[in-house]
Coordinates of C-alpha atoms in Angstrom, one line a residue:
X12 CA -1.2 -26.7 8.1
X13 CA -2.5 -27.9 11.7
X14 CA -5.6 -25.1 12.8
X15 CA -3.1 -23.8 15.9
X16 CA -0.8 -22.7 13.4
X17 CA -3.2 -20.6 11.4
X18 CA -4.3 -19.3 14.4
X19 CA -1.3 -17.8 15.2
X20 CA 0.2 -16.6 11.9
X21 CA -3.5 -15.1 11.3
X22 CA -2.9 -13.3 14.7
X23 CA 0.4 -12.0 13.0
X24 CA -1.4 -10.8 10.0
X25 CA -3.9 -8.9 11.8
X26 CA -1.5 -6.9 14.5
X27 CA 1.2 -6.0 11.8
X28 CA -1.8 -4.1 9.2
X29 CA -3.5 -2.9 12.4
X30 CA 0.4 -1.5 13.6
X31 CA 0.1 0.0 9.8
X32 CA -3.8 0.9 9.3
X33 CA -3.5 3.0 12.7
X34 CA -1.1 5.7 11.6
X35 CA -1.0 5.6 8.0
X36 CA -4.9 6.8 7.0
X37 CA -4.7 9.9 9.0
X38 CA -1.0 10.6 8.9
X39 CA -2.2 13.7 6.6
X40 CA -4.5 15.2 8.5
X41 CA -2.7 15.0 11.5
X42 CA 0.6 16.5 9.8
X43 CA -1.5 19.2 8.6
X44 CA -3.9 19.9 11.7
X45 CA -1.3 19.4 14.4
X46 CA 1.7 20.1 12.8
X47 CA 0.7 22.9 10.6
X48 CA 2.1 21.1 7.5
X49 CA 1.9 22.0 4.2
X50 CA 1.0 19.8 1.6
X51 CA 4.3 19.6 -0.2
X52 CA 5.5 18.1 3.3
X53 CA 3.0 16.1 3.3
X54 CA 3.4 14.3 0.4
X55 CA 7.3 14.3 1.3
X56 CA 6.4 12.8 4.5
X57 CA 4.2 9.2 2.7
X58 CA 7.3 9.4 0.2
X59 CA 9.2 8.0 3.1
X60 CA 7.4 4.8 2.7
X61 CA 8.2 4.2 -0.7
X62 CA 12.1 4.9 -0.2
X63 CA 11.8 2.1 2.8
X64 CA 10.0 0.1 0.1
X65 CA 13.0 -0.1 -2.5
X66 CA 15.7 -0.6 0.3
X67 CA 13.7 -3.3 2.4
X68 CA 14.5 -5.6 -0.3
X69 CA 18.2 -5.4 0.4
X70 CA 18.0 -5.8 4.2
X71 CA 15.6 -9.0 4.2
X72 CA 17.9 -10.6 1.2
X73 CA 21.3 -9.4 2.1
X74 CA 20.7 -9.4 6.1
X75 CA 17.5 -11.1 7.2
X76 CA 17.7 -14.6 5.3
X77 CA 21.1 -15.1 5.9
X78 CA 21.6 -14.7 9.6
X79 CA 18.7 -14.6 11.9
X80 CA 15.6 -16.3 12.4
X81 CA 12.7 -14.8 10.6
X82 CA 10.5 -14.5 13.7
X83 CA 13.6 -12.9 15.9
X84 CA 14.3 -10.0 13.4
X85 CA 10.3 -9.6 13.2
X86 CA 10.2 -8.9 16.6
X87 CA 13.6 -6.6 17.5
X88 CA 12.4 -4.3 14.3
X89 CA 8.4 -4.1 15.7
X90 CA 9.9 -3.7 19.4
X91 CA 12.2 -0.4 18.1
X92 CA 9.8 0.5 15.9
X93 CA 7.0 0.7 18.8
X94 CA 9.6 3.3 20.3
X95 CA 10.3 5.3 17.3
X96 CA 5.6 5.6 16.7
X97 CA 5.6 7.0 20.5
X98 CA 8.9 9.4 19.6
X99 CA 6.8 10.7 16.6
X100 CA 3.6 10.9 18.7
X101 CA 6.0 13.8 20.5
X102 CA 7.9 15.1 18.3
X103 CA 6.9 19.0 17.7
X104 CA 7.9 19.7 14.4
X105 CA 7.6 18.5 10.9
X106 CA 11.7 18.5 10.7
X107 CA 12.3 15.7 13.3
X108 CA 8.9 14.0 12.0
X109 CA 10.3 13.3 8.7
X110 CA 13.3 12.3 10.0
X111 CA 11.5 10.0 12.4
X112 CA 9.0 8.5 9.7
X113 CA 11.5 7.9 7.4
X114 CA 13.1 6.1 10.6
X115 CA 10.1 4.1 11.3
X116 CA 9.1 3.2 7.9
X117 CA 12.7 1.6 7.2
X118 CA 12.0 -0.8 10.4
X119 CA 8.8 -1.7 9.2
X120 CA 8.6 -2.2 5.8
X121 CA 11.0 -5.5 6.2
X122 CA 8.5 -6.9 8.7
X123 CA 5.9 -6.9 5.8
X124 CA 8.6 -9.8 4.0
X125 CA 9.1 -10.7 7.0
X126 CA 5.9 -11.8 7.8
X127 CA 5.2 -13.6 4.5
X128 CA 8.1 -15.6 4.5
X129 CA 7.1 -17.0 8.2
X130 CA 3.8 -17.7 7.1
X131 CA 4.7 -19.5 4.0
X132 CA 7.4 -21.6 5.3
X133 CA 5.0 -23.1 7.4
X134 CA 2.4 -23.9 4.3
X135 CA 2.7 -27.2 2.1
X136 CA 0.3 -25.3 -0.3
X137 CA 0.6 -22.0 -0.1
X138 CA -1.8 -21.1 -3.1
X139 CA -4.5 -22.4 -0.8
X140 CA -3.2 -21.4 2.9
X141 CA -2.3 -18.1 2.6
X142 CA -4.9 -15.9 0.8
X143 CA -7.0 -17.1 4.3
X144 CA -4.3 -16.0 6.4
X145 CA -3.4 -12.9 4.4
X146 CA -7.0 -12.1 5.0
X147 CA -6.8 -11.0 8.5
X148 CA -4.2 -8.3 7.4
X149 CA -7.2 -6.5 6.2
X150 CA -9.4 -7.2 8.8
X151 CA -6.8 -5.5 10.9
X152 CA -6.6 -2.7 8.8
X153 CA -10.7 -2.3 8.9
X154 CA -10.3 -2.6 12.5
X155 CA -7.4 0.4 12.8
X156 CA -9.7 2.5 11.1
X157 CA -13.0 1.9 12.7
X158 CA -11.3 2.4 16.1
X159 CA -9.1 5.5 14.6
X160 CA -12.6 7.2 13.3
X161 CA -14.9 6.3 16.6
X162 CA -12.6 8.0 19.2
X163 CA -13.0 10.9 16.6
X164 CA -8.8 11.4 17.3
X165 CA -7.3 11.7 13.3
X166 CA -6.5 15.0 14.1
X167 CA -4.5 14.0 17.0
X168 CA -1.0 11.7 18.1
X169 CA -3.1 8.9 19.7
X170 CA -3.0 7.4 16.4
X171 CA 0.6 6.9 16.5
X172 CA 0.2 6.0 20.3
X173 CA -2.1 3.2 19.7
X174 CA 0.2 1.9 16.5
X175 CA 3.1 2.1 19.1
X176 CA 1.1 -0.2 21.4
X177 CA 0.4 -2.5 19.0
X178 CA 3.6 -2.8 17.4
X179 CA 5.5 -3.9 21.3
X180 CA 2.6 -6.3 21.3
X181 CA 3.7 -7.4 18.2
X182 CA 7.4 -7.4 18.5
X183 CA 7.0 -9.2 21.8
X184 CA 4.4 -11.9 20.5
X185 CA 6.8 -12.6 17.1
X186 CA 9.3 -14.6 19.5
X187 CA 6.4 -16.8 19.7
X188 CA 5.8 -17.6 16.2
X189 CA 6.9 -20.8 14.5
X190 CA 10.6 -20.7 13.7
X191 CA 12.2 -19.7 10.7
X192 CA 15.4 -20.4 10.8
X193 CA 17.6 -18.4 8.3
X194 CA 18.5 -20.2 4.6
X195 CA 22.1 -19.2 5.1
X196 CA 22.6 -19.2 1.6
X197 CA 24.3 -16.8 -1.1
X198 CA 22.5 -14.2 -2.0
X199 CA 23.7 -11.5 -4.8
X200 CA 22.3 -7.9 -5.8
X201 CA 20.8 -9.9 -9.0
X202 CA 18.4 -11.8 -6.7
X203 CA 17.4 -9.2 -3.9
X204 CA 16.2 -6.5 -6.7
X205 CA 15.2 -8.9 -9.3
X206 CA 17.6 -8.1 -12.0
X207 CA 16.7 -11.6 -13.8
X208 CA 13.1 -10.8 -14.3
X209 CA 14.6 -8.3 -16.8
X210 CA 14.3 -11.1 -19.7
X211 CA 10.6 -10.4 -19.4
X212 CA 11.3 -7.3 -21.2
X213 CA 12.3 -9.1 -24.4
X214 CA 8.4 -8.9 -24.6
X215 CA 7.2 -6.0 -25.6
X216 CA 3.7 -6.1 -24.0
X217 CA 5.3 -6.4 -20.3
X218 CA 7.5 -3.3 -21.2
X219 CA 4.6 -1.7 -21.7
X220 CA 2.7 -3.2 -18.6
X221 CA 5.7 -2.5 -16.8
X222 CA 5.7 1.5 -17.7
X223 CA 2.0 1.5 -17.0
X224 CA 2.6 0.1 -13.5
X225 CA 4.9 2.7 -12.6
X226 CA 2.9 5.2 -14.2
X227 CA -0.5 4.4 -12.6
X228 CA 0.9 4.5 -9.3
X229 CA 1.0 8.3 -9.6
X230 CA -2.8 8.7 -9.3
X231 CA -2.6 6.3 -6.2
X232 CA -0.7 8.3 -4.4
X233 CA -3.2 10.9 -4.3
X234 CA -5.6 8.5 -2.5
X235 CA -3.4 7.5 -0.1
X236 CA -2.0 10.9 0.9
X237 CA -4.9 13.1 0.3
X238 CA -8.3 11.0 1.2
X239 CA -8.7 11.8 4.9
X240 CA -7.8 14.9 5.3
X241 CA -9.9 16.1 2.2
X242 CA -12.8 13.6 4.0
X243 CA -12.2 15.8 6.9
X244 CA -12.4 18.7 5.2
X245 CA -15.3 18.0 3.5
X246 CA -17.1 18.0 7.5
X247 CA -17.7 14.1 6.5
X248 CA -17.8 12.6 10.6
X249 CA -15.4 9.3 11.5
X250 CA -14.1 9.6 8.0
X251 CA -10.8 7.3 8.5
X252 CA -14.1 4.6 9.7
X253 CA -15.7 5.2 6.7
X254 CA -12.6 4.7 4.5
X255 CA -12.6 1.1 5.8
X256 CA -15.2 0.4 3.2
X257 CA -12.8 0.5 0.7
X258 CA -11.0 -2.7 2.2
X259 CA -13.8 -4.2 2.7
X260 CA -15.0 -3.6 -1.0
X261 CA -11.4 -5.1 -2.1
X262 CA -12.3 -8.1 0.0
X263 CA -15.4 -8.7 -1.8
X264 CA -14.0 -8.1 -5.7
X265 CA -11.0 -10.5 -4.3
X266 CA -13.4 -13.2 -4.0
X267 CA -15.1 -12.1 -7.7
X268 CA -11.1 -12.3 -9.2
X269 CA -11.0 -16.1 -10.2
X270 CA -14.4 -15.5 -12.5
X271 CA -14.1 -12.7 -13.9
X272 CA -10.2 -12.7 -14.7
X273 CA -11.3 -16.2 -16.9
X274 CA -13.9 -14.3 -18.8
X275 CA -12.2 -11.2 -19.2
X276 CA -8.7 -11.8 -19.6
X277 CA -6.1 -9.7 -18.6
X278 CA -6.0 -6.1 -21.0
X279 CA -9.6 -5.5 -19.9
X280 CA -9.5 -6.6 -16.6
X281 CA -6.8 -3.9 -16.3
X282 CA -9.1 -1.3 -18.2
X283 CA -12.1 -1.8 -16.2
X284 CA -9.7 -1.1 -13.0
X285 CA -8.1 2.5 -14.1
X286 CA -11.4 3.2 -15.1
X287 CA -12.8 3.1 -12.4
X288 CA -9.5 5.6 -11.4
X289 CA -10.7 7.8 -13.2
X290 CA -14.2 7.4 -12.3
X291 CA -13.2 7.5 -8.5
X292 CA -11.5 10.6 -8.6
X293 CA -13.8 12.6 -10.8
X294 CA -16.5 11.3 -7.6
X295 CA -14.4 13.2 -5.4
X296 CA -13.7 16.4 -7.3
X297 CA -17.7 16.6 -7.8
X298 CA -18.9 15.4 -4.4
X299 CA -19.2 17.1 -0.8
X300 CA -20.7 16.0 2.5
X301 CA -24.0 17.9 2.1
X302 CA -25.6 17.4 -1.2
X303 CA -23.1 14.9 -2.5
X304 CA -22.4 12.5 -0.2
X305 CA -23.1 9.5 -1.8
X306 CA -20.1 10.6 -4.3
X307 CA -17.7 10.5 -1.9
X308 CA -18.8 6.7 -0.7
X309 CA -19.0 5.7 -3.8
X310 CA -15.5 7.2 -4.2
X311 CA -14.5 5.0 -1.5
X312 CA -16.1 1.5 -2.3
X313 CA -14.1 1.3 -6.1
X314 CA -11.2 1.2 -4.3
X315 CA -11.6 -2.6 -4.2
X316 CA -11.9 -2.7 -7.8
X317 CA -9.4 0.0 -9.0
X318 CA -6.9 -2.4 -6.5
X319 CA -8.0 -5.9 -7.6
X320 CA -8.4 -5.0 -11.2
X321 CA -5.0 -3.5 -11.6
X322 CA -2.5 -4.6 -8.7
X323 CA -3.8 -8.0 -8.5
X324 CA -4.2 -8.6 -12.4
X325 CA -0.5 -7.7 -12.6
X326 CA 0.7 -9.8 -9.9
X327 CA -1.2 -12.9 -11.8
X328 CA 0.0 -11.8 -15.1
X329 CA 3.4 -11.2 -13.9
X330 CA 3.4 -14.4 -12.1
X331 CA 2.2 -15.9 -15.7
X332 CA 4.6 -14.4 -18.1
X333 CA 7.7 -15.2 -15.5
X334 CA 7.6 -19.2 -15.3
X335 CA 9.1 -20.8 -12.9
X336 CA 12.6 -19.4 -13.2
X337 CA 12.2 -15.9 -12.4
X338 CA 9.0 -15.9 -11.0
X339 CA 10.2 -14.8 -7.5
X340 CA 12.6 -11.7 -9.2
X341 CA 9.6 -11.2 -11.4
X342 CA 7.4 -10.0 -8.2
X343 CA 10.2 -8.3 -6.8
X344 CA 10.8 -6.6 -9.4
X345 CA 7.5 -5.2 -9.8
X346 CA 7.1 -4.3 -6.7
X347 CA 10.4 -2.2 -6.2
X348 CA 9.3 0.0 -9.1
X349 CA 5.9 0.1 -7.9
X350 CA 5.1 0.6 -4.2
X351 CA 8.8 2.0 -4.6
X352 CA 9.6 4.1 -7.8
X353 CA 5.7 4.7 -8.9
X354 CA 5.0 5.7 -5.5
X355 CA 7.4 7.5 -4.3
X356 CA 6.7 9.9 -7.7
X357 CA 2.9 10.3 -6.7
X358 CA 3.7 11.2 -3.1
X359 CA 5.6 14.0 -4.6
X360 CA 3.5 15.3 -7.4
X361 CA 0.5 15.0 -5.0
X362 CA 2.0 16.8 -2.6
X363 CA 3.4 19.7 -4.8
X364 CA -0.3 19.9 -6.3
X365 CA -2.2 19.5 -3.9
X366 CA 0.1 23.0 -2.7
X367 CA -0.6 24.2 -6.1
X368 CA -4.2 24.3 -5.6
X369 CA -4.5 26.2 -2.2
X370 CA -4.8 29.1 -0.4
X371 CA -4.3 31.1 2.8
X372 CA -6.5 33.2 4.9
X373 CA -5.2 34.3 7.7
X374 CA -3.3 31.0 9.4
X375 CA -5.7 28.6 7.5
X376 CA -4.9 26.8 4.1
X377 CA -7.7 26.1 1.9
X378 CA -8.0 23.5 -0.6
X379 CA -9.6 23.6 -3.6
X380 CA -10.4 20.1 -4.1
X381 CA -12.3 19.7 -7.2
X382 CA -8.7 21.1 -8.8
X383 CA -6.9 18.8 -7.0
X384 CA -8.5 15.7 -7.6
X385 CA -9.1 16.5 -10.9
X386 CA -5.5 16.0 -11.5
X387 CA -5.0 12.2 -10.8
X388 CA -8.2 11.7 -12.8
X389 CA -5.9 13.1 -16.0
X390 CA -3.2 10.9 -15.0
X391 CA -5.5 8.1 -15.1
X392 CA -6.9 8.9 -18.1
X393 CA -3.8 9.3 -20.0
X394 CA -2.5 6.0 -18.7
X395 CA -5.4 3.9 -19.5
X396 CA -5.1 5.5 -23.4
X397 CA -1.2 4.3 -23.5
X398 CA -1.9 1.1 -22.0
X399 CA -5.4 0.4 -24.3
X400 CA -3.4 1.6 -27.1
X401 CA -0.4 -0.1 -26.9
X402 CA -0.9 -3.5 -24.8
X403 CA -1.7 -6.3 -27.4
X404 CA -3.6 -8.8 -25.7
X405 CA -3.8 -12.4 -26.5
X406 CA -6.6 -13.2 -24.6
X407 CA -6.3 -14.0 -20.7
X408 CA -4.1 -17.4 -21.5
X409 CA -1.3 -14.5 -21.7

């Protein structure tokens, strides 16, 4: 792949997660701040992603592929989708903001396929090419949330503002990207949800690798929904900055995958990542920003090994057990009943216990965060016991 080219599709990676990284971190606290949200709607509000998650698929199979060039339909969907951020930026009430997010996030969530599949049909080896591509995805991300946390404005609808400018910049700069013309061929229901990756179930082990997925998605919800505005809480100062450690901790243990996965194989590589779950959110039901701060760093930096560990793993065992055949409805698969099902579960039961472990004074909510966090530690806990218990593994080979 010639260096110009990288350039530019690393340039893509790093506006479409900085679009992402500058709204979604403090999403919560703003909704709960600003908007005087409780928790249940928060957690309905981050649901929204995970329902644009499981229909995506059928726009970018059904629609995109067949029709338009990759790079046109990236940029119309980032260009609307910069109007809808500054409409939600405005908007005055939760009502028309979950209307409006769930708006947004169905534009969006495409452009994340999207962009893949321009960057990859312009790789001869995309094994090698894309992870330092990909890469710049989290570096925008890191850079959302250092800028987010400095201007000290989580609390506020700049973040949505910013997002907003980025995404036009993004929408416009898309018509510049290397063409992808559309495959323009048949494409059924089977393929865009990845019904033929269900043969993979004639194997016991990824049935229950499958229901552990799902199941461990729960407790992740509870990071993503809850971190920054219990940061915030906590009096902890540029807290969406601070929670860039955690990509940048994932960065590092990315680079650690390709040793330790050979030495470790997959069952415990697995284990060692919702144990740290467990460990993570036990950090954060125990620490505070006066005696205990270092708990709630340390809370931040596993997130790059309860990530890898798990989400990774599974990707490269998934990818393993498929074979050629159905390795592509394999990952689709997965990933509609994980960023999409498992998800869209934990946004709701974080939300609903998060609500469940509060109270009012007057017009301010408390919440009683030890409780709450306590919560997806159990969760964790009971899904590492059915997965230790029941997951056979025949060393990393499988």
């Amino acid at each position: 792949m010639p260096v110009a080219v990288r350039i530019r599709l690393s340039i893509l990676m790093l506006l479409q997660y900085f679009t992402w990284g500058a709204w979604y971190v403090t999403m919560g606290t703003y909704l709960i701040t600003a908007l005087k949200a409780n928790a249940v709607q928060v957690g309905a509000a981050y649901a929204n992603l995970s329902v644009a998650a499981m229909i995506s698929p059928f726009f970018v199979g059904m629609v995109a592929d067949r029709f338009f060039a990759a790079q046109h339909v990236l940029g119309v969907l980032h260009i609307i989708g910069a109007g809808v951020l500054f409409w939600l930026s405005v908007v005055p009430g939760f009502n028309g903001f979950w209307w409006l997010i769930l708006l947004y996030t169905l534009l969006y969530m495409p452009t994340m396929s999207l962009a893949n599949s321009i960057s990859f049909r312009q790789m001869t080896d995309a094994g090698r090419e894309f992870p330092s591509v990909r890469v710049f995805g989290t570096v925008g991300w890191i850079i959302a949330g250092l800028l987010i946390g400095s201007l000290g404005i989580e609390a506020t609808a700049l973040p949505f503002r910013i997002a907003a400018a980025c995404s036009l910049l993004l929408g416009i700069y898309s018509f510049s990207l290397p063409p992808a013309p559309p495959v323009r061929k048949k494409v059924t229901l089977s393929d865009v949800i990845g019904l033929d990756a269900l043969v993979l179930f004639k194997d016991r082990r990824y049935g229950v690798f499958f229901i552990t997925a799902i199941s461990i998605c729960i407790p992740l919800a509870f990071y993503y929904s809850l971190a920054n505005p219990f940061l915030n809480d906590k009096g902890m100062v540029n807290a969406a900055g601070k929670m860039t450690l955690g990509q940048v901790s994932e960065m590092g243990f990315m680079l650690l995958m390709p040793f330790l996965f050979s030495r470790l194989g997959v069952k415990k590589m697995m284990l060692l990542g919702m144990g740290c779950w467990i460990m993570r959110y036990v950090l954060f039901a125990l620490g505070n920003n006066e005696t205990g701060a270092w708990m709630l760093y340390a809370g931040i930096l596993l997130h790059g090994v309860c990530y890898d560990f798990f989400f990774v793993t599974g990707q490269i065992y998934t990818n393993h057990k498929a074979g050629e055949a159905v390795k592509s409805a394999a990952q689709g698969l997965i990933t509609f009943a994980t960023y999409g099902v498992g998800m869209l579960i934990g946004s709701y039961v974080s939300g609903f216990t998060a609500q469940l472990y509060s109270s009012k004074a007057g017009e301010t909510i408390h919440y009683h965060w030890a409780s709450i966090w306590l919560v997806p530690a159990v969760i964790s806990g009971i899904v590492l016991i059915f997965f230790a218990c029941l997951f056979k593994d025949h060393h990393h080979k499988n």
